[in-house]
Coordinates of C-alpha atoms in Angstrom, one line a residue:
M805 CA -104.4 31.4 -7.1
S806 CA -106.0 28.4 -5.5
P807 CA -109.7 27.4 -6.0
A808 CA -110.4 28.6 -2.5
A809 CA -108.9 32.0 -3.2
I810 CA -110.9 32.3 -6.4
E811 CA -114.1 31.5 -4.5
R812 CA -113.3 34.5 -2.1
L813 CA -113.1 37.0 -5.0
A814 CA -115.5 39.9 -4.7
V815 CA -118.4 40.2 -7.2
F816 CA -121.4 42.4 -7.2
H817 CA -125.0 41.3 -7.0
G818 CA -126.9 44.4 -7.9
N819 CA -125.2 47.1 -5.7
R820 CA -124.2 44.6 -3.0
Q821 CA -120.7 43.1 -2.9
T822 CA -120.5 39.4 -2.1
A823 CA -118.2 36.5 -2.7
L824 CA -118.0 34.6 -5.9
A825 CA -118.6 31.3 -4.0
D826 CA -122.2 32.5 -3.4
F827 CA -122.9 31.9 -7.0
F828 CA -120.3 29.5 -8.4
S829 CA -118.5 26.3 -7.5
V830 CA -114.8 26.4 -8.5
T831 CA -112.9 23.2 -9.5
G832 CA -109.7 22.4 -11.2
Q833 CA -106.4 24.4 -11.2
P834 CA -105.7 27.9 -12.4
G835 CA -104.5 28.3 -16.0
E836 CA -105.0 30.0 -19.3
I837 CA -108.4 28.3 -19.9
L838 CA -111.5 29.2 -18.0
Q839 CA -114.6 27.0 -18.3
L840 CA -118.0 28.5 -17.2
E841 CA -121.1 26.3 -17.0
G842 CA -124.7 27.2 -16.5
D843 CA -127.1 29.9 -17.5
L844 CA -125.0 33.1 -17.2
S845 CA -127.5 35.3 -19.1
R846 CA -127.7 37.7 -16.1
I847 CA -123.9 37.7 -15.5
K848 CA -122.4 40.9 -17.1
H849 CA -118.9 41.8 -18.2
I850 CA -117.5 38.3 -18.6
G851 CA -114.1 38.7 -20.2
A852 CA -114.2 42.5 -20.1
G853 CA -110.7 43.9 -20.7
M854 CA -109.3 40.4 -21.4
T855 CA -105.7 40.4 -22.5
G856 CA -105.2 36.7 -23.3
G857 CA -106.2 33.1 -22.6
E858 CA -109.5 31.4 -23.3
I859 CA -113.0 31.5 -21.8
H860 CA -115.5 28.8 -22.8
I861 CA -119.1 29.3 -21.7
E862 CA -121.4 26.3 -21.8
G863 CA -124.7 28.1 -21.7
N864 CA -125.9 31.7 -22.3
A865 CA -123.9 34.8 -21.5
G866 CA -125.0 38.2 -20.3
A867 CA -124.4 41.8 -21.5
H868 CA -121.0 43.4 -22.2
L869 CA -119.3 40.1 -23.0
G870 CA -115.7 40.8 -23.9
A871 CA -116.1 44.6 -23.5
E872 CA -112.9 46.4 -24.5
M873 CA -111.2 43.0 -25.0
V874 CA -107.6 43.2 -26.2
A875 CA -106.6 39.5 -27.0
G876 CA -107.6 35.9 -26.3
T877 CA -110.7 34.0 -27.3
I878 CA -114.3 33.8 -25.8
S879 CA -116.7 31.1 -27.0
V880 CA -120.4 30.8 -26.0
S881 CA -122.4 27.7 -26.8
G882 CA -125.7 29.5 -26.3
D883 CA -126.9 33.1 -26.7
A884 CA -125.4 36.3 -25.6
G885 CA -127.0 39.6 -24.4
D886 CA -126.5 43.1 -25.6
W887 CA -123.1 44.7 -26.2
V888 CA -121.0 41.7 -27.3
G889 CA -117.5 43.0 -27.7
P890 CA -118.2 46.8 -27.4
E891 CA -115.0 48.8 -28.2
M892 CA -113.1 45.6 -28.7
R893 CA -109.5 46.0 -29.8
G894 CA -108.4 42.4 -30.5
G895 CA -109.1 38.7 -30.0
R896 CA -112.1 36.7 -31.0
I897 CA -115.6 36.2 -29.7
S898 CA -117.7 33.3 -31.0
V899 CA -121.4 33.0 -30.1
R900 CA -123.1 29.8 -31.4
G901 CA -126.6 31.2 -30.8
N902 CA -128.1 34.7 -31.0
A903 CA -126.8 38.0 -29.8
G904 CA -128.6 41.2 -28.7
H905 CA -128.2 44.8 -29.7
M906 CA -124.9 46.7 -30.2
A907 CA -122.4 43.9 -31.0
G908 CA -119.0 45.4 -31.7
S909 CA -120.3 48.9 -31.2
A910 CA -119.2 52.1 -29.4
Y911 CA -120.6 52.8 -26.0
R912 CA -123.1 55.7 -25.9
G913 CA -121.2 59.0 -26.1
S914 CA -118.1 57.5 -27.7
P915 CA -117.4 58.0 -31.4
V916 CA -115.2 54.9 -31.7
G917 CA -116.4 51.4 -31.6
M918 CA -114.6 48.2 -32.4
T919 CA -111.0 48.7 -33.5
G920 CA -109.8 45.2 -34.0
G921 CA -110.5 41.5 -33.5
E922 CA -113.3 39.3 -34.7
I923 CA -116.9 38.8 -33.5
L924 CA -118.7 35.7 -35.0
I925 CA -122.4 35.3 -34.3
H926 CA -123.7 32.1 -35.8
G927 CA -127.3 33.0 -35.1
N928 CA -129.1 36.3 -35.3
A929 CA -128.1 39.7 -34.0
L930 CA -130.3 42.8 -33.2
N931 CA -129.8 46.5 -34.0
E932 CA -126.6 48.6 -34.5
V933 CA -124.1 45.9 -35.1
G934 CA -120.7 47.6 -35.6
H935 CA -121.9 51.1 -34.6
G936 CA -118.8 53.4 -35.0
M937 CA -116.6 50.5 -36.1
R938 CA -113.0 51.4 -37.0
A939 CA -111.4 48.0 -37.8
G940 CA -111.9 44.3 -37.4
L941 CA -114.4 41.7 -38.7
I942 CA -118.0 41.0 -37.6
A943 CA -119.9 38.0 -39.2
I944 CA -123.6 37.3 -38.6
G945 CA -124.6 33.8 -39.7
G946 CA -128.3 34.6 -39.4
E947 CA -130.4 37.7 -39.6
C948 CA -129.4 41.2 -38.5
G949 CA -131.4 44.1 -37.1
D950 CA -131.5 47.7 -38.2
F951 CA -128.7 50.2 -38.6
A952 CA -125.9 47.6 -39.2
G953 CA -122.6 49.5 -39.6
V954 CA -124.1 52.9 -38.6
N955 CA -121.4 55.6 -38.5
M956 CA -118.8 53.0 -39.6
L957 CA -115.4 54.3 -40.6
A958 CA -113.5 51.0 -41.4
G959 CA -113.7 47.3 -40.9
T960 CA -116.0 44.6 -42.4
V961 CA -119.5 43.4 -41.4
T962 CA -120.8 40.3 -43.2
I963 CA -124.4 39.3 -42.9
F964 CA -125.6 35.9 -44.2
G965 CA -129.3 36.3 -43.4
A966 CA -131.7 39.2 -44.0
A967 CA -130.7 42.6 -42.8
G968 CA -132.9 45.3 -41.3
I969 CA -133.4 48.9 -42.5
R970 CA -130.8 51.7 -42.8
A971 CA -127.7 49.6 -43.0
G972 CA -124.6 51.8 -43.3
A973 CA -126.3 55.0 -42.3
G974 CA -123.6 57.7 -41.8
M975 CA -120.7 55.4 -42.8
K976 CA -117.7 56.9 -44.4
R977 CA -115.6 53.9 -45.3
G978 CA -115.6 50.2 -44.5
T979 CA -117.5 47.3 -46.0
I980 CA -120.9 45.7 -45.3
V981 CA -121.4 42.5 -47.2
G982 CA -125.0 41.3 -47.4
M983 CA -125.7 37.8 -48.8
Q984 CA -129.4 38.6 -49.1
P985 CA -131.0 41.5 -50.9
M986 CA -130.8 44.7 -48.8
E987 CA -133.0 47.8 -48.7
M988 CA -130.6 50.6 -49.6
L989 CA -130.8 54.1 -48.3
P990 CA -131.5 56.7 -51.0
T991 CA -128.1 58.3 -50.2
F992 CA -126.3 55.2 -51.6
S993 CA -125.7 54.8 -55.3
L994 CA -125.1 51.7 -57.3
S995 CA -121.5 51.7 -58.6
C996 CA -121.2 48.4 -60.4
T997 CA -121.7 44.6 -60.4
Y998 CA -118.5 42.7 -59.9
H999 CA -116.6 39.9 -58.1
P1000 CA -114.9 41.5 -55.1
P1001 CA -111.2 40.2 -55.1
F1002 CA -111.0 40.4 -51.3
L1003 CA -114.1 38.4 -50.6
P1004 CA -112.9 34.8 -51.2
L1005 CA -110.2 35.4 -48.6
Y1006 CA -112.8 36.3 -46.0
L1007 CA -115.2 33.6 -47.1
R1008 CA -112.6 30.8 -46.7
H1009 CA -111.7 32.1 -43.3
L1010 CA -115.4 32.3 -42.2
R1011 CA -116.1 28.8 -43.6
D1012 CA -113.2 27.4 -41.5
L1013 CA -114.8 29.0 -38.5
G1014 CA -118.1 27.4 -39.1
L1015 CA -120.1 30.2 -40.7
P1016 CA -122.7 29.2 -43.3
V1017 CA -120.6 29.8 -46.4
A1018 CA -121.9 28.1 -49.5
D1019 CA -120.0 27.4 -52.8
F1020 CA -122.2 29.9 -54.7
H1021 CA -121.0 32.7 -52.4
F1022 CA -117.6 32.4 -54.1
S1023 CA -118.9 32.5 -57.7
T1024 CA -121.8 34.9 -57.6
A1025 CA -121.5 38.5 -58.7
Y1026 CA -122.1 41.3 -56.1
Q1027 CA -123.6 44.7 -56.5
R1028 CA -121.4 47.5 -55.1
W1029 CA -123.2 50.4 -53.5
C1030 CA -121.3 53.5 -52.4
G1031 CA -122.3 55.9 -49.6
D1032 CA -123.3 57.3 -47.3
T1033 CA -123.4 60.7 -49.1
V1034 CA -125.2 62.6 -46.4

């Protein structure tokens, strides 16, 4: 597809259909790598349903980034809106800044959220990260809002900064790793203090990807809390 043909692609501005060229200038040749530049904080569904290739966003990205993504990589140099990688099945999304609510979560009315892939948020994230998560990895380099891992069944959420309240509410399986002290629900019980054998593998991987993994994260002992027993 030529740049001229790409510029003629239909996009929606509100409920009005228009041409992509009304908002973007297209240069270069078609390929497996797409470079987007500018403030895209109001552009939704970038990379939705993506099955391969790379998208690099120099700026901010809007809501529903990588929704139901299957494969490929998306990188954002700035912030991302709500619903980063909802119901994602594979691939990797990396956000250098902050993200909104519902990263890696199920859409409202669906019991199944993220089922594979990786979401890396180097800054902060808001509420309900990993809601309904079934598999995959979510890492938050900064702080995280309330209800992280709510209704989680499998997968791993790692939070390097402070976490909000009610983390893990309704979870059946899966792992939430908090690098800062967390306020535990009364329906969780302390099992033991130990050195998780799986954790160094994750930490080395996250360090290679630029997350704030310190040496003491490898050597410190962790409390294991089991729940939710509701």
